Coordinates of C-alpha atoms in Angstrom, one line a residue:
M502 CA 5.8 -20.1 6.3
K503 CA 7.0 -17.5 3.8
I504 CA 5.3 -14.1 4.0
I505 CA 5.8 -11.4 1.4
V506 CA 4.9 -7.9 2.6
L507 CA 4.3 -5.2 -0.1
V508 CA 5.8 -1.9 0.8
K509 CA 5.9 1.4 -1.1
Q510 CA 7.8 4.6 -1.1
V511 CA 5.4 7.6 -1.0
P512 CA 5.7 11.3 -0.5
D513 CA 5.5 12.3 3.2
T514 CA 1.9 13.0 3.9
W515 CA 2.9 16.0 6.1
G516 CA 4.5 17.7 3.0
D517 CA 3.0 19.3 0.0
R518 CA 2.1 17.0 -2.8
T519 CA 1.7 18.2 -6.4
L520 CA 1.1 16.7 -9.8
D521 CA 3.4 17.3 -12.8
L522 CA 0.8 19.0 -15.1
R523 CA 2.8 17.8 -18.2
T524 CA 2.9 14.1 -17.4
G525 CA 0.1 13.8 -14.9
W526 CA 2.4 11.9 -12.6
L527 CA 3.0 12.7 -9.0
D528 CA 5.9 15.1 -8.5
R529 CA 8.0 13.0 -6.1
G530 CA 10.7 15.6 -5.8
S531 CA 8.4 18.1 -4.2
S532 CA 8.5 16.4 -0.7
D533 CA 10.5 13.9 1.3
S534 CA 9.8 10.2 0.6
V535 CA 9.0 7.7 3.3
I536 CA 7.6 4.2 3.6
D537 CA 3.8 4.2 3.5
E538 CA 2.4 4.0 7.0
I539 CA -0.2 1.4 6.0
N540 CA 2.6 -0.8 4.8
E541 CA 4.3 -0.6 8.2
R542 CA 1.0 -2.0 9.7
A543 CA 1.0 -4.8 7.1
L544 CA 4.6 -5.6 8.1
E545 CA 3.7 -5.6 11.8
V546 CA 1.1 -8.2 11.1
A547 CA 3.7 -10.5 9.6
L548 CA 6.3 -9.8 12.2
S549 CA 3.8 -10.4 15.1
Y550 CA 3.2 -13.8 13.6
Q551 CA 6.9 -14.4 13.2
D552 CA 7.6 -13.6 16.9
G553 CA 6.0 -16.8 18.0
N554 CA 6.2 -19.0 14.9
D555 CA 8.7 -20.3 12.3
A556 CA 8.2 -17.8 9.5
E557 CA 10.3 -15.9 6.9
V558 CA 9.3 -12.3 6.2
V559 CA 10.3 -10.7 2.9
A560 CA 9.7 -7.0 2.1
L561 CA 9.0 -6.3 -1.5
T562 CA 8.8 -3.0 -3.3
M563 CA 8.6 -1.7 -6.9
G564 CA 10.1 1.7 -7.4
P565 CA 13.2 3.8 -8.3
D566 CA 16.6 3.5 -6.9
S567 CA 15.7 5.7 -3.9
A568 CA 13.1 3.0 -2.8
K569 CA 16.0 1.0 -1.3
D570 CA 15.8 3.4 1.7
I571 CA 12.3 2.1 2.6
L572 CA 13.5 -1.5 2.3
R573 CA 16.2 -0.8 4.8
K574 CA 13.5 0.6 7.1
A575 CA 11.5 -2.6 6.7
L576 CA 14.6 -4.7 7.4
A577 CA 15.3 -2.6 10.5
M578 CA 11.8 -3.3 11.7
G579 CA 12.5 -7.1 11.5
A580 CA 12.0 -8.3 7.9
D581 CA 14.5 -11.1 7.0
S582 CA 15.3 -10.0 3.5
A583 CA 14.0 -7.6 0.7
I584 CA 13.3 -7.6 -3.0
H585 CA 13.6 -4.5 -5.1
L586 CA 11.8 -4.5 -8.5
L587 CA 13.9 -1.9 -10.3
D588 CA 13.7 -1.2 -14.0
G589 CA 13.5 2.0 -16.1
G590 CA 10.6 0.5 -18.0
L591 CA 8.4 0.6 -15.0
A592 CA 8.3 4.4 -14.8
G593 CA 4.7 5.5 -14.7
A594 CA 3.4 2.0 -14.3
D595 CA -0.4 1.8 -13.6
L596 CA -2.2 -0.7 -11.4
L597 CA -2.5 -3.3 -14.1
R598 CA 1.2 -3.2 -15.0
T599 CA 2.2 -3.1 -11.3
S600 CA 0.1 -6.1 -10.4
E601 CA 1.6 -8.0 -13.3
V602 CA 5.1 -7.3 -12.2
I603 CA 4.5 -8.0 -8.5
A604 CA 2.7 -11.2 -9.3
A605 CA 5.6 -12.4 -11.4
A606 CA 8.0 -11.5 -8.6
A607 CA 5.9 -13.3 -6.0
T608 CA 5.8 -16.4 -8.2
K609 CA 9.6 -16.3 -8.7
A610 CA 10.3 -15.8 -4.9
G611 CA 7.6 -18.3 -3.7
F612 CA 5.2 -17.4 -0.9
D613 CA 2.5 -18.7 1.4
L614 CA 1.0 -15.4 2.2
I615 CA 1.1 -11.9 0.8
I616 CA 0.2 -9.0 3.0
A617 CA -0.4 -5.4 1.7
G618 CA -2.0 -2.2 2.8
N619 CA -5.6 -1.6 1.7
E620 CA -4.5 1.4 -0.4
S621 CA -1.5 3.7 -0.8
T622 CA -1.6 7.3 0.4
D623 CA -0.5 8.6 -3.0
G624 CA -2.4 6.6 -5.6
R625 CA -5.4 5.6 -3.4
G626 CA -6.4 2.9 -5.9
G627 CA -7.3 0.3 -3.4
T628 CA -7.4 -2.5 -5.9
L629 CA -3.8 -3.7 -6.2
P630 CA -4.1 -6.6 -3.7
S631 CA -7.1 -8.0 -5.5
L632 CA -5.4 -7.6 -8.9
I633 CA -2.4 -9.5 -7.6
A634 CA -4.6 -12.3 -6.1
G635 CA -6.4 -12.6 -9.4
R636 CA -3.2 -12.9 -11.4
L637 CA -1.8 -15.5 -9.0
G638 CA -5.1 -17.5 -8.9
V639 CA -5.2 -17.5 -5.0
A640 CA -7.8 -16.4 -2.5
Q641 CA -8.0 -12.9 -1.2
A642 CA -9.3 -11.3 2.0
T643 CA -9.1 -7.5 1.7
Y644 CA -9.7 -4.5 4.0
L645 CA -9.1 -6.4 7.2
D646 CA -9.1 -4.5 10.5
S647 CA -7.5 -7.5 12.2
V648 CA -5.7 -10.6 11.0
V649 CA -5.1 -14.1 12.4
I650 CA -2.5 -16.3 10.7
T651 CA -2.2 -20.1 11.3
T652 CA 0.0 -22.6 9.7
D653 CA -2.4 -23.3 6.8
A654 CA -5.0 -20.5 6.8
V655 CA -5.6 -16.8 7.4
S656 CA -8.7 -15.0 8.8
G657 CA -9.8 -11.6 9.8
H658 CA -12.5 -9.1 10.4
R659 CA -13.7 -6.5 7.8
A660 CA -16.0 -3.6 8.8
T661 CA -18.9 -2.8 6.5
E662 CA -21.5 -0.1 6.4
N663 CA -24.0 -2.6 7.9
G664 CA -21.8 -4.2 10.5
S665 CA -18.8 -6.5 10.2
M666 CA -17.9 -9.8 8.6
T667 CA -15.3 -12.5 9.3
L668 CA -13.3 -13.8 6.3
H669 CA -11.5 -17.2 6.2
S670 CA -9.1 -18.5 3.6
P671 CA -6.7 -21.4 3.2
L672 CA -3.1 -20.6 2.2
P673 CA -1.8 -19.4 -0.2
A674 CA -3.6 -16.1 -0.1
V675 CA -3.4 -12.4 -0.4
V676 CA -4.7 -10.1 2.3
S677 CA -4.8 -6.4 2.8
V678 CA -5.1 -4.5 6.1
T679 CA -6.6 -1.1 7.1
E680 CA -5.3 1.5 9.5
Q681 CA -7.3 -0.2 12.2
S682 CA -4.9 -3.1 12.2
A683 CA -1.7 -3.7 14.2
E684 CA 0.3 -0.7 15.5
P685 CA 3.8 -0.9 13.9
R686 CA 6.9 -1.3 16.0
F687 CA 9.8 1.1 16.0
P688 CA 13.2 -0.1 14.7
N689 CA 15.7 -0.3 17.6
F690 CA 19.4 0.3 17.3
K691 CA 20.2 -3.4 17.0
G692 CA 17.6 -3.8 14.3
I693 CA 19.0 -0.8 12.4
M694 CA 22.6 -2.3 12.5
R695 CA 21.4 -5.7 11.5
A696 CA 19.5 -4.3 8.5
K697 CA 22.8 -3.3 6.9
K698 CA 23.8 -7.0 6.6
K699 CA 20.5 -8.4 5.5
P700 CA 20.2 -9.3 1.8
V701 CA 18.4 -7.1 -0.7
T702 CA 17.7 -8.8 -4.1
V703 CA 17.3 -6.5 -7.1
W704 CA 15.2 -7.9 -10.1
S705 CA 14.6 -6.2 -13.4
L706 CA 11.8 -7.0 -15.9
A707 CA 14.2 -9.3 -17.7
D708 CA 14.9 -11.2 -14.5
L709 CA 11.1 -11.8 -14.2
G710 CA 10.8 -12.9 -17.8
L711 CA 8.6 -9.9 -18.6
D712 CA 8.7 -7.9 -21.8
A713 CA 10.6 -4.7 -21.0
A714 CA 9.2 -3.1 -24.2
A715 CA 5.6 -3.5 -23.1
A716 CA 3.6 -0.4 -22.2
S717 CA 3.9 0.6 -18.5
A718 CA 0.4 1.9 -18.4
H719 CA -2.9 0.7 -19.9
S720 CA -4.6 3.7 -18.5
V721 CA -3.7 7.2 -19.6
I722 CA -4.1 10.5 -17.8
T723 CA -5.6 12.9 -20.4
Q724 CA -5.9 16.1 -18.3
T725 CA -4.8 17.5 -14.9
S726 CA -5.4 20.8 -13.2
P727 CA -4.3 22.4 -9.9
R728 CA -6.6 22.0 -6.9
P729 CA -8.9 25.0 -6.7
A730 CA -8.4 27.4 -3.8
R731 CA -10.7 27.1 -0.9
V732 CA -13.8 29.3 -0.9
A733 CA -16.1 30.4 1.9
G734 CA -18.9 28.0 2.7
T735 CA -22.6 28.7 2.5
K736 CA -24.0 30.4 5.6
I737 CA -27.6 29.9 6.6
V738 CA -29.0 32.4 9.0
D739 CA -32.1 31.3 10.9
R740 CA -35.0 33.6 10.1
G741 CA -37.6 30.9 10.8
N742 CA -36.9 28.9 7.7
A743 CA -33.3 27.7 8.4
G744 CA -34.5 24.1 8.4
V745 CA -35.9 24.3 4.9
E746 CA -32.8 26.1 3.6
L747 CA -30.6 23.4 5.1
A748 CA -32.6 20.6 3.7
E749 CA -32.6 22.3 0.2
F750 CA -28.8 22.7 0.5
L751 CA -28.2 19.1 1.4
A752 CA -30.6 17.9 -1.3
A753 CA -28.8 20.0 -3.9
G754 CA -25.6 18.3 -3.0
R755 CA -27.3 14.9 -3.1
L756 CA -26.5 14.4 0.5
I757 CA -30.0 13.4 1.4

């Protein structure tokens, strides 16, 4: 079993995050960068299976040179190796370009199962796992609160507005997990020391056979603006008609 886990370097959610108003890109220098927490949960799903089964776990990221730090974190947690997709032509890549590059890397590396988080804390697109599955032509099971992996299949539970459903798929497949999934383990000292000796493969667009001159983004940000300052909320004082005023307020906001 070969499991690829997608990991991403994101700004620390406890820090301030701002947009570069000129490019529309996230200003990644405005706060510390860390591995996305949802990716740690995805990695834990893979490692938990590996604990009792014969499996190889590979952490894969696409990002700048600094993204190597989060790969070391994934290796310290227990991943066997890592792949870093590093190329200047990927700056500002959107979801379509990202899915193309990751799908090419997964094909080159080989896999039985790809596990990702349901959405990143910076982009919040929520569609990358599905786009990758579509490009690879394999089944997908997304937004899973729990995952069960066997030698030839994967299954899990997805919560919906009307209840829950159980999804099953043969391998190969792509799955994504939510924050309700496995609680990630902490790297111990032995894991941190071992991570220094584990292999990290760096691939460029040329290594993947992709056109380095192709546009990084098919979608274009045309306008950005700072988040408006918070203002005082609407206060309703009960003078006998508070219920009517509240209903009108909710109706105006299309909440009822």
